[in-house]
Coordinates of C-alpha atoms in Angstrom, one line a residue:
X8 CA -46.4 116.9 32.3
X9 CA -49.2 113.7 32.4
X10 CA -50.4 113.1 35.3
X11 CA -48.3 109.4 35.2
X12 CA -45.0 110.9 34.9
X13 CA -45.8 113.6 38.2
X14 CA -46.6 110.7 40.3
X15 CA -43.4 109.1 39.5
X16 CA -41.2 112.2 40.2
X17 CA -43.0 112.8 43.2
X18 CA -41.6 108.9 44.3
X19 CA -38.6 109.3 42.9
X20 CA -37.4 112.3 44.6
X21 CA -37.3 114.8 41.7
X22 CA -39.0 117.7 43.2
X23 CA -38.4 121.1 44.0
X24 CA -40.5 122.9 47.3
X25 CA -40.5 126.4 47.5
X26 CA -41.9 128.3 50.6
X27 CA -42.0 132.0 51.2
X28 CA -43.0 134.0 53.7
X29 CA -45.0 137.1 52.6
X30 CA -46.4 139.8 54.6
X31 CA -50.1 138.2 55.0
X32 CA -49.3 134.9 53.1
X33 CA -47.3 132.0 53.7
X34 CA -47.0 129.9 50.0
X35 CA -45.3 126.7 49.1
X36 CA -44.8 125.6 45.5
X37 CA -44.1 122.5 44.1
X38 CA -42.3 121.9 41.0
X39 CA -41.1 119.3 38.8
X40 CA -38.3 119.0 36.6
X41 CA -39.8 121.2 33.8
X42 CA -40.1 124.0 36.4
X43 CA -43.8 124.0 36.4
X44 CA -45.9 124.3 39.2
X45 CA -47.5 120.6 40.6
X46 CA -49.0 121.6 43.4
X47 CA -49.4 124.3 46.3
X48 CA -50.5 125.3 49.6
X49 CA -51.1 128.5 51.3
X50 CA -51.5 130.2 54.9
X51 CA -52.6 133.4 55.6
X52 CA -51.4 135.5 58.1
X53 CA -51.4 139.4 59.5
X54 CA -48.7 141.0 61.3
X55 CA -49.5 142.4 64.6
X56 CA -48.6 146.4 66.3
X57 CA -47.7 145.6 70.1
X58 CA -46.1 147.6 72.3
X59 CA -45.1 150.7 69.2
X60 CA -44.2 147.8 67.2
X61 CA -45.1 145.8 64.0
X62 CA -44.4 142.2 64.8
X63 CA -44.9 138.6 64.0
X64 CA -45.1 136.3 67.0
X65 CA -42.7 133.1 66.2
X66 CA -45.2 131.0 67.3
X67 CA -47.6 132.4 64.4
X68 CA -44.4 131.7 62.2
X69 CA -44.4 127.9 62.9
X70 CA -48.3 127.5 62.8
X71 CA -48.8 129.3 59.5
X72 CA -45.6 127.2 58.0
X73 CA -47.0 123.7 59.5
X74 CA -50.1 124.6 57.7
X75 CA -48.5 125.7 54.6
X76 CA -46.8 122.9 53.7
X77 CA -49.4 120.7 55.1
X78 CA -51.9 122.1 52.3
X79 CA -49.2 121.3 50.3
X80 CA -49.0 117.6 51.0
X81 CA -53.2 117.6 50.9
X82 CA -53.1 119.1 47.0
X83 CA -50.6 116.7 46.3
X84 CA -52.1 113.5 48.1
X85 CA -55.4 114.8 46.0
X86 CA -53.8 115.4 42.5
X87 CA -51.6 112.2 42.4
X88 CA -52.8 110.5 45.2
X89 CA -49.4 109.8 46.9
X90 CA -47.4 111.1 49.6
X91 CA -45.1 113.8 49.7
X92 CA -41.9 112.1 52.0
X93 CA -39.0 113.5 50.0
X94 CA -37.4 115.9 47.4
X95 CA -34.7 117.2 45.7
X96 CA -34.0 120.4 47.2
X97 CA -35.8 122.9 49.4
X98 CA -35.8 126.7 49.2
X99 CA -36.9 129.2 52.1
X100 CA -37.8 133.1 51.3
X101 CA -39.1 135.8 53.3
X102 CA -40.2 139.2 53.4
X103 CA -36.4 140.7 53.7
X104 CA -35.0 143.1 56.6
X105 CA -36.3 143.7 60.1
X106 CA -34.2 141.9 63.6
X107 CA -34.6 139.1 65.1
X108 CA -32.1 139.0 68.0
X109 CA -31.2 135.7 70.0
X110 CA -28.9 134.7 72.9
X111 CA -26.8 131.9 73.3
X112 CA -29.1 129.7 74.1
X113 CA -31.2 130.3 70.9
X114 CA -33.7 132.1 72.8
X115 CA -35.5 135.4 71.6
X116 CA -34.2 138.5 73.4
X117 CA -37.1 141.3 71.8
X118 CA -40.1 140.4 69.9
X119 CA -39.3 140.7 66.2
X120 CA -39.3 143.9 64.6
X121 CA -40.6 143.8 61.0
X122 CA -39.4 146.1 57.9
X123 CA -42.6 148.1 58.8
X124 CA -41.1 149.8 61.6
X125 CA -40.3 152.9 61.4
X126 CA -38.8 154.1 64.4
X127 CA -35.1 153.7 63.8
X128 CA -34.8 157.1 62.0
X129 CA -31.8 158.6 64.0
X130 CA -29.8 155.4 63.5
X131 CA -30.5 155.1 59.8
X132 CA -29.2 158.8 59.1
X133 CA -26.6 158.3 61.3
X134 CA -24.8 155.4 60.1
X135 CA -25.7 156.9 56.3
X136 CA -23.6 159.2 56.8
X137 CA -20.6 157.3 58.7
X138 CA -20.6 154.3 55.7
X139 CA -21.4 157.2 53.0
X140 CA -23.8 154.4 52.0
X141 CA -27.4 154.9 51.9
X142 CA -29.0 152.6 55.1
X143 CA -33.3 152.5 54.9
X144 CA -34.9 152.6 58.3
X145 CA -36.1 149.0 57.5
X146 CA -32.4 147.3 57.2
X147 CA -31.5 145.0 60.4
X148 CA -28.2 146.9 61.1
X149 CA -30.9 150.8 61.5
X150 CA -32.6 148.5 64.1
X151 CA -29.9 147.4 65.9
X152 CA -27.6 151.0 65.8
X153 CA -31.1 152.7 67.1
X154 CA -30.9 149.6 70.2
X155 CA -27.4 150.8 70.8
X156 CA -28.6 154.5 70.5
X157 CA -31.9 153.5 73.1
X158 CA -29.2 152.1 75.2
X159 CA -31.7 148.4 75.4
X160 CA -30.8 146.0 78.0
X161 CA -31.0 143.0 75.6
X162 CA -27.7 144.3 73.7
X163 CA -25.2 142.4 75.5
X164 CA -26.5 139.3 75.4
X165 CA -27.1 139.5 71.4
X166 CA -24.8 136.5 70.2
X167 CA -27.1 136.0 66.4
X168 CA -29.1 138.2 64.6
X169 CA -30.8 137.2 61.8
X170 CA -34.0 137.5 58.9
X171 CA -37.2 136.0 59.1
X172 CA -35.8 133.5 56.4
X173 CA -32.6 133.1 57.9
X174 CA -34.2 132.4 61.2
X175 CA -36.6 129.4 59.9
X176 CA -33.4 128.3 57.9
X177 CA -31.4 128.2 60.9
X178 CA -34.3 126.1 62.6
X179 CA -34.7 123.5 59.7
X180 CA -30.8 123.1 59.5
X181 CA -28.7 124.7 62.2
X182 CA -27.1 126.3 59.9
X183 CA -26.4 130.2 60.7
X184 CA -26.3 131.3 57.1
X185 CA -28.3 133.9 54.5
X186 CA -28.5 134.2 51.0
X187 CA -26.6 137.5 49.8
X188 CA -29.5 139.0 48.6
X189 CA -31.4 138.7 51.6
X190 CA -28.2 139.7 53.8
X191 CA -27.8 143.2 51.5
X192 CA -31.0 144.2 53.2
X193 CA -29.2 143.4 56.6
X194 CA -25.7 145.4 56.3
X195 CA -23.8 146.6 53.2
X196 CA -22.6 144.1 50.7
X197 CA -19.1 144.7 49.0
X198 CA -20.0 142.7 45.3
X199 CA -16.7 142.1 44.3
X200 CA -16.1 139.8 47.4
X201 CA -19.3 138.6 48.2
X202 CA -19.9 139.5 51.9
X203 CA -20.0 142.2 54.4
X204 CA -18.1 145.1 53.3
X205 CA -15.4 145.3 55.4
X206 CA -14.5 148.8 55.6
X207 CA -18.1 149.3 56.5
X208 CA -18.1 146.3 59.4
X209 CA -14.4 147.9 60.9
X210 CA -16.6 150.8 61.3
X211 CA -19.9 149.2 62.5
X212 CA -17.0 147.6 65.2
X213 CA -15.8 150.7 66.6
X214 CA -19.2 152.1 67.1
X215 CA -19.8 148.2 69.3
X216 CA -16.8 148.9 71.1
X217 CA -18.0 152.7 72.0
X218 CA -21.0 151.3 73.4
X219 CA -19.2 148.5 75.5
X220 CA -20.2 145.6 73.7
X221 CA -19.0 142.4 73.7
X222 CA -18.9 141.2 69.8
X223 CA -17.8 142.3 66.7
X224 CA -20.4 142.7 64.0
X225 CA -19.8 139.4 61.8
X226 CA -19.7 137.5 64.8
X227 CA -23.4 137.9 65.3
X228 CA -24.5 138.1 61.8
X229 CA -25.1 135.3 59.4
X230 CA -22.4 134.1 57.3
X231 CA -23.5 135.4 53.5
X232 CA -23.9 132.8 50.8
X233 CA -24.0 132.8 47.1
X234 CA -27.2 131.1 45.2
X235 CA -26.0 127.5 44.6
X236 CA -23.2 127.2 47.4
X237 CA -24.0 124.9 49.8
X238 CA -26.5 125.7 52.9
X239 CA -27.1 122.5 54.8
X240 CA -29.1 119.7 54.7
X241 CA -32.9 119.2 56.8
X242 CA -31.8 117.8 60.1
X243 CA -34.0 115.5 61.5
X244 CA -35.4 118.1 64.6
X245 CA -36.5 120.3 61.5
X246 CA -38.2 117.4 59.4
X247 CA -40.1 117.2 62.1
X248 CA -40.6 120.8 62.8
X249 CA -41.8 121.6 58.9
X250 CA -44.2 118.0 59.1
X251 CA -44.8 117.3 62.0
X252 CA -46.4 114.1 60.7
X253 CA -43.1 112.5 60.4
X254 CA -43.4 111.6 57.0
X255 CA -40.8 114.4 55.4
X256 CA -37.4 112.6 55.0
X257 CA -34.4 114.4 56.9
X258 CA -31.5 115.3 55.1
X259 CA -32.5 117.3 51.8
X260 CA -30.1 119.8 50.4
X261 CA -31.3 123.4 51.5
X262 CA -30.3 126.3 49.3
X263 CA -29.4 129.4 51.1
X264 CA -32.5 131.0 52.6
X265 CA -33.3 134.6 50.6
X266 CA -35.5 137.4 50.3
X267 CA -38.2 138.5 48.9
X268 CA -36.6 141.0 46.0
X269 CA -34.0 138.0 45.3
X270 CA -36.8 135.5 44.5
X271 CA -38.8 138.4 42.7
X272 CA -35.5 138.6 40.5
X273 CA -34.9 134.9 39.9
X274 CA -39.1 134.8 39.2
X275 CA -38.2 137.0 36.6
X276 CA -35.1 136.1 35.1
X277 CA -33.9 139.7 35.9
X278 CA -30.2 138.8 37.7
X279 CA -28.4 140.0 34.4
X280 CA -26.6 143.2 34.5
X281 CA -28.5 146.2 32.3
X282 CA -31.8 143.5 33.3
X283 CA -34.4 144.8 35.8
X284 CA -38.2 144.0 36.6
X285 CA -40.5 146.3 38.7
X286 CA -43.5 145.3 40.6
X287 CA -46.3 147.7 40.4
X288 CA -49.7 147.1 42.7
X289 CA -50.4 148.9 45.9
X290 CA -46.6 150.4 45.6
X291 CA -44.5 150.4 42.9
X292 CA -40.5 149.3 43.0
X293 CA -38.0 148.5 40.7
X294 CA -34.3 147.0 40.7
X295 CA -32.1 147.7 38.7
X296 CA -28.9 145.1 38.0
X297 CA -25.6 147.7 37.8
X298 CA -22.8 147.1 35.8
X299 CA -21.1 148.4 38.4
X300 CA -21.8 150.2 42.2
X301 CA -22.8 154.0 41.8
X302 CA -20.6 157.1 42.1
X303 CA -22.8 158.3 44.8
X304 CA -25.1 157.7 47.8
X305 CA -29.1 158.8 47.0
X306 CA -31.7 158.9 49.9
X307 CA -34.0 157.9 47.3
X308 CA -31.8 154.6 46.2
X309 CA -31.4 151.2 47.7
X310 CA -28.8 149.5 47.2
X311 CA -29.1 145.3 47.4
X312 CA -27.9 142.7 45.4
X313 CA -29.2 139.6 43.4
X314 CA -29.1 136.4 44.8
X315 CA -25.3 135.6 43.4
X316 CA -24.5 139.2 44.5
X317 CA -24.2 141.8 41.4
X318 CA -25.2 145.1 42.6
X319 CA -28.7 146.4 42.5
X320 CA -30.4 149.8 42.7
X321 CA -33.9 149.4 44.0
X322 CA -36.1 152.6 43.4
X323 CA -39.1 152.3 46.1
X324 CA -42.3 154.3 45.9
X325 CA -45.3 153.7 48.7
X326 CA -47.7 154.3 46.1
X327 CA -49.1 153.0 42.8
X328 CA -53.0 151.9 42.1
X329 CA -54.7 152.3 45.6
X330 CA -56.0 155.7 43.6
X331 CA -56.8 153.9 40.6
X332 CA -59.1 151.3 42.6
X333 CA -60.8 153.9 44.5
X334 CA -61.9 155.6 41.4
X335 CA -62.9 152.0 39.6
X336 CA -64.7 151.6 43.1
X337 CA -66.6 155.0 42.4
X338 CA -67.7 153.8 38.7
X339 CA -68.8 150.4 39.4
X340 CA -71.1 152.2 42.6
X341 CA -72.6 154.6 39.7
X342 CA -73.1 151.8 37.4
X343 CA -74.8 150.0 40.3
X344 CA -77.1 152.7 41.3
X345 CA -78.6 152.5 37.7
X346 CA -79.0 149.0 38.1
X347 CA -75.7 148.0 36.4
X348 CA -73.9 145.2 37.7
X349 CA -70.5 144.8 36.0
X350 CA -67.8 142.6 37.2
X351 CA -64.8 144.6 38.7
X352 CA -62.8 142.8 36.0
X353 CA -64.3 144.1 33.0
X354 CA -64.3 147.5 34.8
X355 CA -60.7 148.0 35.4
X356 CA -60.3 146.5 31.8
X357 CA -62.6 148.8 30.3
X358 CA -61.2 151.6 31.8
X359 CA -58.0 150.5 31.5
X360 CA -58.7 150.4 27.5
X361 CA -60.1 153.7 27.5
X362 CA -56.7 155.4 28.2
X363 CA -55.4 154.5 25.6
X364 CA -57.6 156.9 23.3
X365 CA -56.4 160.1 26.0
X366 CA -54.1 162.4 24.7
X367 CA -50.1 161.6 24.7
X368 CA -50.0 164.3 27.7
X369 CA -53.2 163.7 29.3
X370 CA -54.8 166.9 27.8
X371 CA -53.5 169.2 30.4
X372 CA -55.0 166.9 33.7
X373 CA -52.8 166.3 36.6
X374 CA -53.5 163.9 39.2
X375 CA -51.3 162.6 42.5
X376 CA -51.9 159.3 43.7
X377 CA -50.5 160.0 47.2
X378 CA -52.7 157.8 49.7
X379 CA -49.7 157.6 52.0
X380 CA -46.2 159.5 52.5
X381 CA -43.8 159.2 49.7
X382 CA -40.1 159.5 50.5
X383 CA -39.0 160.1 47.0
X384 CA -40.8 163.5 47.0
X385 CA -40.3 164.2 50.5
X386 CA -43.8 163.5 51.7
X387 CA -44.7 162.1 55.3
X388 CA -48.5 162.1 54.4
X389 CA -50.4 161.8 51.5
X390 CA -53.1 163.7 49.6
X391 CA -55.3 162.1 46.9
X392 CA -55.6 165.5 44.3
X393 CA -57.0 165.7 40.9
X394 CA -56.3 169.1 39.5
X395 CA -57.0 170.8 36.0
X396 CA -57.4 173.8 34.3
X397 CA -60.9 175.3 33.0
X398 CA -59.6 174.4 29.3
X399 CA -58.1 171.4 29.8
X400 CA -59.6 168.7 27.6
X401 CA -61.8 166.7 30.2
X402 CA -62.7 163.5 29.4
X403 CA -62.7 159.8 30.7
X404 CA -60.0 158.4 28.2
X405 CA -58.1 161.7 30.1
X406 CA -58.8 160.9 33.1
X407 CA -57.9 157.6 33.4
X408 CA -54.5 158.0 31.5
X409 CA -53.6 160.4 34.3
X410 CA -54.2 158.5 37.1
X411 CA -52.3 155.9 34.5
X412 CA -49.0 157.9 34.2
X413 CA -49.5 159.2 37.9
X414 CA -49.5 155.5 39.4
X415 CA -45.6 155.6 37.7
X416 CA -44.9 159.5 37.9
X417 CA -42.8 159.0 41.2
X418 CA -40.9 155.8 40.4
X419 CA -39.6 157.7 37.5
X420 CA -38.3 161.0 39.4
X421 CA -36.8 157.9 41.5
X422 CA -35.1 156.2 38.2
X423 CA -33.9 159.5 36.3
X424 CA -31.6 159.8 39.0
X425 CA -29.9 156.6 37.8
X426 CA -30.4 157.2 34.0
X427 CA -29.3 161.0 33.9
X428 CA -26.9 161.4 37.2
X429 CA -25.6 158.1 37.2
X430 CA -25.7 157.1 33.4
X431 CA -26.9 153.7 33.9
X432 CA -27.9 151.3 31.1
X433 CA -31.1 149.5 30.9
X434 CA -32.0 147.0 28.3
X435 CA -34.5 145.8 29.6
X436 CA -37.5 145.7 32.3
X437 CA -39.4 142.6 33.7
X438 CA -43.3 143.9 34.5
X439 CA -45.2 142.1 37.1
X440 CA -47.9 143.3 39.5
X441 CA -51.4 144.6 39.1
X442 CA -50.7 147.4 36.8
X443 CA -49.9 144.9 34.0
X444 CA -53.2 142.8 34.1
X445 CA -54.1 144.8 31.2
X446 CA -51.2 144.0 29.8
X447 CA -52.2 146.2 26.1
X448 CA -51.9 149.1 27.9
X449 CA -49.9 149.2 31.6
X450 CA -47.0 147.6 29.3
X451 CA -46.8 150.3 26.7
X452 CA -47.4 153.0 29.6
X453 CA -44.3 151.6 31.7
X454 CA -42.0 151.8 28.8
X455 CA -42.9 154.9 27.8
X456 CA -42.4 156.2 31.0
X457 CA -39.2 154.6 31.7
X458 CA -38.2 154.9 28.0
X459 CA -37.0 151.3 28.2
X460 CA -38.2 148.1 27.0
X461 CA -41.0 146.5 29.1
X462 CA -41.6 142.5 28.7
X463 CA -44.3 140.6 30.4
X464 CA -44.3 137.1 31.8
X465 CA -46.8 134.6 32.4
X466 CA -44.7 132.8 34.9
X467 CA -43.9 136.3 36.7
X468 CA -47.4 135.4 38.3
X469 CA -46.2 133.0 40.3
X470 CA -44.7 134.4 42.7
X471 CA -41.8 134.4 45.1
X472 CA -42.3 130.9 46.0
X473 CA -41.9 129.7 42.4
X474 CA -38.7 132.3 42.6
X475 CA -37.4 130.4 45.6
X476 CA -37.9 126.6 44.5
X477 CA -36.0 128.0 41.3
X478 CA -33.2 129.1 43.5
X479 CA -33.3 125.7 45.2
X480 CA -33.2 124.0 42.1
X481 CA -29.9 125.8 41.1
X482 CA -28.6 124.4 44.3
X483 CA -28.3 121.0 42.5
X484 CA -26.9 122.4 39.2
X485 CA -24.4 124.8 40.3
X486 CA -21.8 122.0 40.4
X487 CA -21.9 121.9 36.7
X488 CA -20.8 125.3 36.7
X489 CA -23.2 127.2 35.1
X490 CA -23.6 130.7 36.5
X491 CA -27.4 131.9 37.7
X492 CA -27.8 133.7 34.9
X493 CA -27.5 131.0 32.4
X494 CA -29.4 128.4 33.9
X495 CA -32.1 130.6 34.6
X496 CA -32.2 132.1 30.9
X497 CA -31.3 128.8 29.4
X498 CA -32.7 126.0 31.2
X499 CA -36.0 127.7 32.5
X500 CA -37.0 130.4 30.5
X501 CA -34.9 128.6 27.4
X502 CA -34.4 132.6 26.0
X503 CA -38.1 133.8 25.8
X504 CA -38.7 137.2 27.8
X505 CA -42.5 137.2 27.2
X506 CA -43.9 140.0 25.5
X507 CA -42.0 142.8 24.8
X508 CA -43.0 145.9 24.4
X509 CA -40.8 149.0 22.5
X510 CA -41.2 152.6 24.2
X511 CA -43.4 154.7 21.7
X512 CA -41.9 157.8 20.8
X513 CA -44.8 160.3 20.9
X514 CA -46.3 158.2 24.0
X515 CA -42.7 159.2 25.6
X516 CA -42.6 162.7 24.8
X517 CA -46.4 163.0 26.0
X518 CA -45.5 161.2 29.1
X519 CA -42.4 163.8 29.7
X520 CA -44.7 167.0 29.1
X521 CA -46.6 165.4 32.1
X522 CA -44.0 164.6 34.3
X523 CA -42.8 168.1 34.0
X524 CA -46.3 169.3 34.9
X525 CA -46.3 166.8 37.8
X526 CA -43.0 167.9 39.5
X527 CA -44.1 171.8 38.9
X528 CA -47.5 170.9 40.8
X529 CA -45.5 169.1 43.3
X530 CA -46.2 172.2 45.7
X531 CA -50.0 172.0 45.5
X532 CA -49.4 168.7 46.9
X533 CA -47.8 169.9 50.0
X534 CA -50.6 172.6 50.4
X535 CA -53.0 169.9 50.4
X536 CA -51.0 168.0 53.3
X537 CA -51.0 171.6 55.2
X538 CA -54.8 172.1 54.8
X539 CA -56.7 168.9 54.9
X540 CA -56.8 167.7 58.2

């Protein structure tokens, strides 16, 4: 877009904002009416462990958005110089789960609990086994079961509990809504109506009555909407609240606020059933679109949904590269102590490359890339381990396609349970994250190892911001009818899936003959978690 025509748009009102709120950065996008990023502003912010918990103060929450979006309006006043008072629609995302529990009077009972907690264990198995649904320690309704089960003094006096999103949606429009995407992360979502299962809430309500309390479940919860139904408009209070300068118009369309594995979706054009994308970096995840709920509950499984609520299965590992950058750390040190400087780029692509001329199966090398716990295999700690036998062919190209086919070794364990027990169908699998920046050869390794197609993005770069300002930007179409799924695949994507790459057969079978050698060595593993304090 020339520079002529983005000043106009800006006037005019056609616009799209985007903010989401990561885990240590706040991001706001701006995008025109081709979809493309104008301009953006950032905020960077940590969480904070008081008192046993991982929290978020909300007055950190306001600060870091302020200064977002006011880093926005300063790349925007210096690309086009022009003022940012209005646009089409506005989009909020967060970092999904966790509770944030107010009383009638809006005020904020217990300092937020984030997904990072960990402490609602007995809760979590608990009411896993009274729904026969699988519920993750991180998922609002764990943290408020384990209140009930700590017997808090705050309970009673609950009347909303709400996301991060859905909390600085609430703010911006009094509306007490949430995106169904970001509301599966809260309590079970039935996708054939919409909302809240309702066998599930009658029997989250008996367990409120048990304990004495005063509400029924989706009297305190937010109501669940679909992406494109209506979510409020900006009030003036929460103009003033996002720009406090005064110049932001009230009275822009809102779409419903969402989380962070919706807007990953929509970034991706993954909603489709049979369509997935995983994000592989420090950990690795993928979600998986159903055709239809599965037979059966899995510890190792989420299940959420997209943001126009079809089911999804969302395999979760805690580790993927930290292993590999440790070891990329250890070259580039030995290539600086003979007087080598190379930049970390070229390293990891060098390296990267290399692996590709290691045998299909590694040459008989194993590695585990466990830095931390991994619930998949049942580990509460984790051991870094490269093992090998004396005749195993040790090399670099080797050594680095193990660590290579490690980084993925437990998201597949995770997967096969939907390919082979549940007999799902996958036609494709969106790749974003650090493990695809050499896209030549993390591609072709992620297909192989899920045997599934793999395809690459450019646009899967930009984050859950851009995800969220295309969400908002549905808002305004979805009267037209056109499902999500359409207008994300027709109107800004127009069909193209990137780069895709077609599982190799003998890079398959190599990468099988590994991961039966991984699962069998699983056990040395756990000795190394005995031994090494």
């Amino acid at each position: 877009m020339e520079r002529r025509q983005a000043i106009e748009n800006i006037k005019a009102g056609k616009t799209v904002l985007g903010i989401e709120f990561g885990s240590t950065r706040i991001k706001a996008v701006l995008i025109g009416p081709d979809f493309i990023p104008m301009a953006s502003g950032g905020y960077e912010w940590e969480n904070r462990f008081e008192n046993g918990i991982w929290t978020y103060p909300l007055e950190d929450v306001w600060k870091g958005l302020q200064s977002c979006y006011r880093a926005l309006t300063e790349d925007v006043q210096a690309q086009y110089g022009v003022s940012l008072q209005t646009v089409r629609s506005i989009g909020f995302s967060a970092m999904m789960h966790g509770y944030l529990a107010f009383d009638g009077d809006g005020q904020l009972l217990v300092p937020f609990r984030t997904w990072r907690n960990t402490t609602t264990a007995p809760a979590a198995e608990e009411l896993s086994q009274l729904f026969q649904f699988n519920i993750p320690q991180r998922w609002s309704v764990a943290h408020l079961y384990q209140a009930m089960l700590n017997r808090e003094e705050h309970l009673p006096q609950i009347r909303y509990l709400t996301t991060l999103s859905g909390y600085v949606h609430w703010m911006l429009t009094g509306e007490k809504v949430l995106g169904v995407g970001d509301a599966s992360g809260m309590f079970p979502i039935d996708s054939s109506t919409g909302t809240y299962d309702q066998h599930m809430v009658e029997l989250f309500d008996q367990k409120l009555k048990e304990y004495g309390l005063p509400y029924q479940m989706e009297e305190i919860f937010p109501k669940v909407l679909s992406a494109g139904e209506d979510a409020g408009v900006l009030t003036e209070k929460g103009a003033r609240l996002l720009d406090p300068t005064g110049t932001l118009q009230a009275g822009i369309p809102l779409c419903p606020p969402e989380g962070d594995a919706g807007t990953g979706m929509a970034a991706t054009a993954s909603v489709a059933a049979r369509s997935g994308n995983v994000s592989a970096g420090t950990s690795v995840f993928a979600m998986v679109v159903l055709e239809k709920p599965l037979e059966h509950m899995y510890p190792e499984i989420d299940m959420v949904t997209t943001p126009d609520g079809k089911p999804v299965a969302m395999v979760h590992c805690n580790n993927c590269t930290s292993d590999i950058n440790a070891w990329v750390n250890l070259f580039g040190e030995a290539l600086s102590g003979m007087g080598m400087q190379v930049k970390k780029n070229d390293l990891y692509a060098m390296l990267f490359k290399k692996a590709l001329e290691g045998e299909n199966d590694c040459g008989g090398l194993l590695s585990y890339n466990y830095d931390s716990g991994e619930p998949i295999t049942g580990f509460e700690q984790g051991r870094p381990l490269v093992v090998r036998t004396p005749d195993s062919l040790f090399n670099l190209a080797n050594f680095m396609r193990t660590h290579l086919y490690s980084a993925v070794a437990t998201l597949k364990i995770g997967m096969d349970l939907l390919f082979e027990k549940e007999h799902v169908a996958l036609d494709l699998l969106m790749g974003h994250g650090g493990y695809f920046k050499t896209r030549e050869v993390g591609q072709p390794f992620m297909a192989a190892a899920m045997n599934v197609p793999v395809a690459v993005m450019e646009t899967a770069g930009e984050g859950g911001a851009w995800g969220i300002a295309l969400l908002a930007s549905y808002l305004t179409e979805h009267s037209q009818g056109q499902s999500l799924e359409d207008y994300l695949n027709q109107e800004v994507f127009h069909g193209s899936v990137g780069i895709v790459e077609q599982p190799d057969s003998d890079m398959v079978k190599g990468f099988n003959q590994f991961l039966e050698r991984y699962k069998k060595g699983i056990e040395i593993q756990a000795a190394a978690v005995r031994t090494l304090e």
